[in-house]
mmCIF file of C-alpha atoms in Angstrom:
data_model
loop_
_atom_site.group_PDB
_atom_site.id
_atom_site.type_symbol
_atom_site.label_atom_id
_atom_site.label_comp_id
_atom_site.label_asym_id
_atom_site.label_seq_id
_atom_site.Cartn_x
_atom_site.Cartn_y
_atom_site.Cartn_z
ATOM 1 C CA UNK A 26 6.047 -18.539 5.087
ATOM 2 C CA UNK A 27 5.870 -17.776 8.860
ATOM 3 C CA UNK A 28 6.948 -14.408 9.182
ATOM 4 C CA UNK A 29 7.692 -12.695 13.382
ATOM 5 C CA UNK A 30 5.212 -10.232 14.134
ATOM 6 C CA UNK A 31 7.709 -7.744 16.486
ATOM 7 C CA UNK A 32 6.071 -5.589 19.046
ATOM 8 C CA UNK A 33 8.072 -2.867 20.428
ATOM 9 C CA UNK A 34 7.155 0.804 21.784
ATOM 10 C CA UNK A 35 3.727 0.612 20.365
ATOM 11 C CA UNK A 36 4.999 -0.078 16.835
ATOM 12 C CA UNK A 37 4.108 -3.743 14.887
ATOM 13 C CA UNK A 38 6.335 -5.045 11.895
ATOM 14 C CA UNK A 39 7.950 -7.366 10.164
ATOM 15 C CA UNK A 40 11.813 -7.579 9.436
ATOM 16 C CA UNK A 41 13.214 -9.605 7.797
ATOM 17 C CA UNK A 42 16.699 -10.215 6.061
ATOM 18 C CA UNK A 43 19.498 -8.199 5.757
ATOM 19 C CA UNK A 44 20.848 -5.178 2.933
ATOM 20 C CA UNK A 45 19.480 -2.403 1.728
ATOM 21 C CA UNK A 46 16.061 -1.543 3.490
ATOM 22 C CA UNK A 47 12.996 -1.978 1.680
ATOM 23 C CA UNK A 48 9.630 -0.661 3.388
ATOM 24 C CA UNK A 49 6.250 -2.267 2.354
ATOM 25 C CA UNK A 50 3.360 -0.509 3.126
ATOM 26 C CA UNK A 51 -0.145 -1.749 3.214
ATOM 27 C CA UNK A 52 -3.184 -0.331 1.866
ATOM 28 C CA UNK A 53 -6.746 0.500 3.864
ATOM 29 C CA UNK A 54 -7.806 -3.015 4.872
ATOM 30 C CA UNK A 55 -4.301 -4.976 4.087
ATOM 31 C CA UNK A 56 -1.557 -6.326 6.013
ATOM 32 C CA UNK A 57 0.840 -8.354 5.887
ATOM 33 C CA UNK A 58 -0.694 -11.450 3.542
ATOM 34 C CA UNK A 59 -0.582 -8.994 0.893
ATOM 35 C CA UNK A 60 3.579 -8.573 0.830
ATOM 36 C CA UNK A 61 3.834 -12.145 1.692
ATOM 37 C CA UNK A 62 5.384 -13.244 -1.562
ATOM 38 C CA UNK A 63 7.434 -10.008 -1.977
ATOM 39 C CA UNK A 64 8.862 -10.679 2.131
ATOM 40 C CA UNK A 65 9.743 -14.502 1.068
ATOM 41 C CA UNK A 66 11.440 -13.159 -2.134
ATOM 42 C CA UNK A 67 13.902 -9.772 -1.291
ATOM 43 C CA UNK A 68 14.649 -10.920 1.851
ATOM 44 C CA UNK A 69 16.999 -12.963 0.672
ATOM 45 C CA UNK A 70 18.823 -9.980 -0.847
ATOM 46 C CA UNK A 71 17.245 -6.902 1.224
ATOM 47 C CA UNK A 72 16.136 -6.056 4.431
ATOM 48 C CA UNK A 73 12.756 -5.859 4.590
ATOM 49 C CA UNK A 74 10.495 -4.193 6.573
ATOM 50 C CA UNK A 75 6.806 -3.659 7.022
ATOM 51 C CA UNK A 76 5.334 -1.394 9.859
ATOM 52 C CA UNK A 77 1.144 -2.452 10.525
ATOM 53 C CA UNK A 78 -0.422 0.886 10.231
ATOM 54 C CA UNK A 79 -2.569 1.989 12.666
ATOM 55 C CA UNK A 80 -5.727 2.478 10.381
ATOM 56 C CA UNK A 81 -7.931 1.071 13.098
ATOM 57 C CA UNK A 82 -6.342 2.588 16.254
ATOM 58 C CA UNK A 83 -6.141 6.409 15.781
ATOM 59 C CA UNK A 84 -9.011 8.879 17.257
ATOM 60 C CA UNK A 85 -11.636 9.513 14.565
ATOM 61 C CA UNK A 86 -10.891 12.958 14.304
ATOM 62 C CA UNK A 87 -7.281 12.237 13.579
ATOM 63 C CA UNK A 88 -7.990 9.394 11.343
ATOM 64 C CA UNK A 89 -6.161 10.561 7.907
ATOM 65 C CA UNK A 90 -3.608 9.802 5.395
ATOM 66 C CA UNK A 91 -1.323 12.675 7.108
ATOM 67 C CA UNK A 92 -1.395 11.426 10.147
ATOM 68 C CA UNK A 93 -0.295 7.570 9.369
ATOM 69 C CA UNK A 94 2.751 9.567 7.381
ATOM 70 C CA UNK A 95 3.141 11.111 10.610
ATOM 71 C CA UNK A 96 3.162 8.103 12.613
ATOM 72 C CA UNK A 97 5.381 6.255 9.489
ATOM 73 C CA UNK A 98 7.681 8.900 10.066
ATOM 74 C CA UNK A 99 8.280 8.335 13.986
ATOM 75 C CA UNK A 100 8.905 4.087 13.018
ATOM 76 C CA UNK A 101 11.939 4.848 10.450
ATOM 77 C CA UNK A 102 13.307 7.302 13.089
ATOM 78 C CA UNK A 103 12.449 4.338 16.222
ATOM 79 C CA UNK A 104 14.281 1.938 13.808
ATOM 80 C CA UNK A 105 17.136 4.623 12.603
ATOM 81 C CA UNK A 106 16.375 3.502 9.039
ATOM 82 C CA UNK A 107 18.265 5.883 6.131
ATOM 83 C CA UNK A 108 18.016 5.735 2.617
ATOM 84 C CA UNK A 109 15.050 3.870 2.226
ATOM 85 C CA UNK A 110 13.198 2.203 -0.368
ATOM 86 C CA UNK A 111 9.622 2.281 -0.393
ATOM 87 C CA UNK A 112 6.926 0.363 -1.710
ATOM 88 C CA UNK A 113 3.153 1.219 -1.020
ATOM 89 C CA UNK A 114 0.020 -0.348 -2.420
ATOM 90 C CA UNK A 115 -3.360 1.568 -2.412
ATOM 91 C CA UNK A 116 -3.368 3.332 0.957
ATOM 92 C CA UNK A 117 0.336 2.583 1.397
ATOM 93 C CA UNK A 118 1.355 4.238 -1.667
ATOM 94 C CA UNK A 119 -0.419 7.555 -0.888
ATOM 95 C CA UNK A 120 1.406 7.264 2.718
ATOM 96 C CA UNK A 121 4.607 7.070 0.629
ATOM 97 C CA UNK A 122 3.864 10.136 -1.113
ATOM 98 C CA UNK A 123 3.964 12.087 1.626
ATOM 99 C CA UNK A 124 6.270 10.955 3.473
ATOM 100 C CA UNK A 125 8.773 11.380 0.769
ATOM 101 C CA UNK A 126 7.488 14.648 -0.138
ATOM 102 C CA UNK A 127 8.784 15.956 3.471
ATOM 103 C CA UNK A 128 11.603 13.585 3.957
ATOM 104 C CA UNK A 129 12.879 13.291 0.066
ATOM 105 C CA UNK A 130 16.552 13.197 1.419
ATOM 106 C CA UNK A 131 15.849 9.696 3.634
ATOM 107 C CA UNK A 132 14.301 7.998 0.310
ATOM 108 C CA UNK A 133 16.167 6.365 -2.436
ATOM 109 C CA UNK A 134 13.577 5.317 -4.566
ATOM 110 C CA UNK A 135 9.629 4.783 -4.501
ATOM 111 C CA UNK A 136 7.502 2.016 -5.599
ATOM 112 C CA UNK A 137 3.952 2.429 -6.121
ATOM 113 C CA UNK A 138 1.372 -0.215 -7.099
ATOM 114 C CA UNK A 139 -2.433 0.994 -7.458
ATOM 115 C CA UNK A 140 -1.781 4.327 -5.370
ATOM 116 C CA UNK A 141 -4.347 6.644 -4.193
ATOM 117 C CA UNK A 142 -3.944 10.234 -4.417
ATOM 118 C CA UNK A 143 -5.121 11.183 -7.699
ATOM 119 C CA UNK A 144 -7.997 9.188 -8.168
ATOM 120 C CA UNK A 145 -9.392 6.427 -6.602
ATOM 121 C CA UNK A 146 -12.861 4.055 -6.877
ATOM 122 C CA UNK A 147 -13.232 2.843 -3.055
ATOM 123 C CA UNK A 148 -15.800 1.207 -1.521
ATOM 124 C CA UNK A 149 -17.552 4.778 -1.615
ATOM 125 C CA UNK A 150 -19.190 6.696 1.317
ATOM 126 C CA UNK A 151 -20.785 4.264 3.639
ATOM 127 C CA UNK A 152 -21.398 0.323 3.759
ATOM 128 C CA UNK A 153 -24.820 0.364 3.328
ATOM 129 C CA UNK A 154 -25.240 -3.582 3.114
ATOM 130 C CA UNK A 155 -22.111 -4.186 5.385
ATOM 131 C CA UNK A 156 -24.416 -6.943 7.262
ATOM 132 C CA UNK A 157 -24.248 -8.588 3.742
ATOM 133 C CA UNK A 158 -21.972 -11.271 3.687
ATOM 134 C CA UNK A 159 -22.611 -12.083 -0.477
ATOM 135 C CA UNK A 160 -22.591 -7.895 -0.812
ATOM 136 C CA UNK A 161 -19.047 -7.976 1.097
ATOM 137 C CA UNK A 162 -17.860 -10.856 -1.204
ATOM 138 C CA UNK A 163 -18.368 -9.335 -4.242
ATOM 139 C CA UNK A 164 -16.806 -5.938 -3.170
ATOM 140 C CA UNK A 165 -13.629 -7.660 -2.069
ATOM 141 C CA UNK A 166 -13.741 -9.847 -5.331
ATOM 142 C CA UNK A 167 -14.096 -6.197 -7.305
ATOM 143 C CA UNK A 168 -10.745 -5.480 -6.309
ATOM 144 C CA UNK A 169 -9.492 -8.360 -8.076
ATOM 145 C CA UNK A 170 -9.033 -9.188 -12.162
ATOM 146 C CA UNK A 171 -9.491 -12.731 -10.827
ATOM 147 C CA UNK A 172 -12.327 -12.834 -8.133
ATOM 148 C CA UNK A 173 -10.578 -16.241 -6.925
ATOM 149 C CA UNK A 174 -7.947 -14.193 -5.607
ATOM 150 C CA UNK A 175 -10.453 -13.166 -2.953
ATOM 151 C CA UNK A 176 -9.825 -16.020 -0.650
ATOM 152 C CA UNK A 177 -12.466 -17.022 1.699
ATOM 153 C CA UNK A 178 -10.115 -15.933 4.954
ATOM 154 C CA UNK A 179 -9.661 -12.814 3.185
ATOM 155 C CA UNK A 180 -13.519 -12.314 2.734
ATOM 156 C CA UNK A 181 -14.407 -13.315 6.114
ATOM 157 C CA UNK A 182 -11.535 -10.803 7.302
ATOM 158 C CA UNK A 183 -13.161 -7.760 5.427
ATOM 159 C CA UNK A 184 -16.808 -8.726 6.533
ATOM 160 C CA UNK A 185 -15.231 -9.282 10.229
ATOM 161 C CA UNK A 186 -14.222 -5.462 9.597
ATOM 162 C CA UNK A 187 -16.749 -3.814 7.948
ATOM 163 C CA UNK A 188 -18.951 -5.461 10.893
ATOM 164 C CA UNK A 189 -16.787 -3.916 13.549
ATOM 165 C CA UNK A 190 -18.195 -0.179 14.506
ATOM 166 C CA UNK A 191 -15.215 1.289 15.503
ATOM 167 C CA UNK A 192 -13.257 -0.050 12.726
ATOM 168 C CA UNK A 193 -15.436 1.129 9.768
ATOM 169 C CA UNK A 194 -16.017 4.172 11.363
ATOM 170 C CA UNK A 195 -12.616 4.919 10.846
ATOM 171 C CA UNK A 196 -12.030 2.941 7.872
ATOM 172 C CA UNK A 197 -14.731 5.434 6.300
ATOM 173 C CA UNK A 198 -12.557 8.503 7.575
ATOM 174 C CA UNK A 199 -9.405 7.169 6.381
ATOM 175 C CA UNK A 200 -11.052 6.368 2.841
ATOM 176 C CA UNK A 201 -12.772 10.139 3.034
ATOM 177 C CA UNK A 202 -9.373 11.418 3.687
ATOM 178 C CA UNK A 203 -7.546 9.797 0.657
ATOM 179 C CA UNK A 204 -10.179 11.268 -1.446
ATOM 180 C CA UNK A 205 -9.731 15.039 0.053
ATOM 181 C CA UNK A 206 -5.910 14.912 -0.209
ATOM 182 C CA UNK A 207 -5.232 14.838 -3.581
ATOM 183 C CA UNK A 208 -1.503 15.354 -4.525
ATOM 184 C CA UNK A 209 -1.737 16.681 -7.983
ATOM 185 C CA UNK A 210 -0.323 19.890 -7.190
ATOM 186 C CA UNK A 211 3.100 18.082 -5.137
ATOM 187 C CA UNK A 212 4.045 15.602 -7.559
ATOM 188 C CA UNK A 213 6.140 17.487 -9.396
ATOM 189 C CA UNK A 214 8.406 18.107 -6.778
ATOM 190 C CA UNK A 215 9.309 14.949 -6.304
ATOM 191 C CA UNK A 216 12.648 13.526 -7.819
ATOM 192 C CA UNK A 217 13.911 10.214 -6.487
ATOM 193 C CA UNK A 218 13.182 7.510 -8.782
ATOM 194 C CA UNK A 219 9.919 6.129 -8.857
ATOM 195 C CA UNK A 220 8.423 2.693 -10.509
ATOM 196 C CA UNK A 221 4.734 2.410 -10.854
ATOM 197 C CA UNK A 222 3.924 -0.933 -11.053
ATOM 198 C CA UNK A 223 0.116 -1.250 -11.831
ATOM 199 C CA UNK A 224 -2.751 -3.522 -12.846
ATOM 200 C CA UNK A 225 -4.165 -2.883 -16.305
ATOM 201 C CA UNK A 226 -7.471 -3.774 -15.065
ATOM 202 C CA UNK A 227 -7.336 -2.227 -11.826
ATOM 203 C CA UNK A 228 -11.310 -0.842 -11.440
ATOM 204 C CA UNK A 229 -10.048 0.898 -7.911
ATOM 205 C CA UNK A 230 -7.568 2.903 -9.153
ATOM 206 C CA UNK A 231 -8.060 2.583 -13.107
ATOM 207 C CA UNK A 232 -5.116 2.787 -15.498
ATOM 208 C CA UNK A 233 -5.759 6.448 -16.141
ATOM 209 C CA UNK A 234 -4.327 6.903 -13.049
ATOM 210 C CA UNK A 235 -1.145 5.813 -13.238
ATOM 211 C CA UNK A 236 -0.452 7.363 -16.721
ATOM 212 C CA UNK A 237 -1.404 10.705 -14.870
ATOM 213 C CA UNK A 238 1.059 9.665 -12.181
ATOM 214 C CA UNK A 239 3.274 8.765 -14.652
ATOM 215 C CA UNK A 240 3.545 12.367 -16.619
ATOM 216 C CA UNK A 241 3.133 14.227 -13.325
ATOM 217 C CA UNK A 242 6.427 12.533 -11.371
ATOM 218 C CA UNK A 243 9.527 13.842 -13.069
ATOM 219 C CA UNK A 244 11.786 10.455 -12.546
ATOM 220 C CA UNK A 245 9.218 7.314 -13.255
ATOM 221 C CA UNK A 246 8.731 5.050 -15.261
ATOM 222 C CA UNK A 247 5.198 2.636 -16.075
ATOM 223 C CA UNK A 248 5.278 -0.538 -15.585
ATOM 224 C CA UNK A 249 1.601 -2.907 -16.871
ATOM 225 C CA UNK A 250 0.929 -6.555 -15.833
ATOM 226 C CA UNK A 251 -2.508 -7.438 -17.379
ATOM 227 C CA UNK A 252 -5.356 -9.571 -16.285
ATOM 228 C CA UNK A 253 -4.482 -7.935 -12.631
ATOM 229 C CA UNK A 254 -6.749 -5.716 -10.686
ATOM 230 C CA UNK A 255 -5.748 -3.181 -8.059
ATOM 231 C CA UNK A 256 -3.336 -5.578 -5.688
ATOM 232 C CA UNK A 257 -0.118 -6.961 -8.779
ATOM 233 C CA UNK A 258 1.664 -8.465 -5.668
ATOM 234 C CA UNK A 259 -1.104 -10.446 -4.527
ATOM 235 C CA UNK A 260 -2.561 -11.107 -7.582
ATOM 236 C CA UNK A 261 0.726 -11.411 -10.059
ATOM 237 C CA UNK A 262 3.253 -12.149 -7.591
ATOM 238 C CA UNK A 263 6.101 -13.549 -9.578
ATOM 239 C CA UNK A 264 5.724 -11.052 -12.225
ATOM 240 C CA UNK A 265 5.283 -8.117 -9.582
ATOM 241 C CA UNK A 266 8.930 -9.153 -8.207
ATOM 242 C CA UNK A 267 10.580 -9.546 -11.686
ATOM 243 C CA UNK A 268 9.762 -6.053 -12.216
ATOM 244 C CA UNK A 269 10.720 -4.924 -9.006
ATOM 245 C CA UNK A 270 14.213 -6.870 -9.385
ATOM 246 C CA UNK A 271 14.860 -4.987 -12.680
ATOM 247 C CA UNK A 272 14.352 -1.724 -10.976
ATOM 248 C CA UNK A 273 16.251 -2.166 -7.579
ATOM 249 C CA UNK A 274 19.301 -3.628 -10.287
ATOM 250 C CA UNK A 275 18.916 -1.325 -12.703
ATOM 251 C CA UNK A 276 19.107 1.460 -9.984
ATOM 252 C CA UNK A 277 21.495 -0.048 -7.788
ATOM 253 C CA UNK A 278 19.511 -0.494 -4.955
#
């Protein structure tokens, strides 16, 4: 599928279709080959919409999971979007969080798939073998059940990162920051409806984690696909959108 990449007022997206709104959001080193399958799919029933994030562009000091909420939140008001449904993997999913957690009245329902802000397994503090290229390989294929899932483009992507100074500089401070902001404490005050749809082998964000999320959020329910690691849409993409279909029908969205 060749999706438009839009440009306007310093903002990046996709949007496609027409309905109710559904917003994807990315994780720390995704984009838009990761939704792919989920764009092709519910936009032929839904308008969907997913802003790039500007992991890679914000001043190191301001680098943080608060301040791409922030920046989330001036794109739905840019695009006058209301009653939203979101959808966040990994990095995405923790962006969610708070953004609904300030701006619970805009939401309709929340989708998370391997969210961070409980507990997450990242690439840890530094890239130590980043010049690597095997070492880079097998910590992209580590976020996969299947390592073939790891696709050479996406392999040569992550290396082409991790490679960059002023991108893992701030990749590092965004990945710090997920780890200080832990939501435990918030979740319960959340009460739109929210689906977790997670990987039973997910090593990044293990299953423990989303039964905690589970019992913590006071209108969810847990949804497993197995032999999937930490990305179901990428990984299990038909399955990832049957569930989603039986949630957006069952809740009328």
């Amino acid at each position: 599928m060749n999706f438009v990449l839009k440009q306007e007022r310093g903002f990046k997206y996709i949007d496609e279709g027409q309905g109710e709104v559904l917003l994807l959001l990315h994780g720390l080193m995704g984009g838009l080959s990761n939704w792919e399958e989920v764009i092709a799919h519910f936009s032929k029933t839904h308008r969907v919409i997913l802003p790039m994030l500007p992991v890679y562009d914000l001043p190191v000091l301001t680098t943080g999971v608060k301040t791409l909420s922030k920046f989330l939140n001036k794109f739905i008001k840019y695009k006058k979007l209301e009653n939203v449904t979101i959808l966040g993997n990994s990095l995405g999913g923790h962006v969610g969080l708070i953004y609904v957690l300030a701006h619970q009245d805009n939401v309709k329902a929340l989708v998370l798939a391997g969210s961070s802000g409980l507990y997450e397994n990242a690439f840890g503090g530094s890239f130590p073998r980043r010049e690597n290229y095997e070492f880079v390989k097998e910590r992209v294929q580590y976020t996969f059940y299947d390592p073939a899932t790891a696709t050479d483009e996406l392999i040569d992507e992550v290396y082409k990162l991790v490679n960059d100074r002023h991108s893992v500089i701030r990749l590092l401070a965004m990945a710090k920051s997920a780890i200080r902001h832990n939501m435990k404490n918030d979740l319960h005050k959340i009460h739109i409806p929210v689906a977790l749809i997670w990987g039973k082998n997910d090593k990044i964000t293990p299953p423990e984690v989303a039964v905690e999320f589970n019992e913590m959020l006071p209108d969810c329910e847990l949804n497993w696909i197995d032999h999937c690691g930490h990305a179901p849409m990428m990984e299990h993409p038909a399955e990832f959108n049957r569930i989603l279909k039986e949630f957006l029908d069952k809740k009328h969205l």
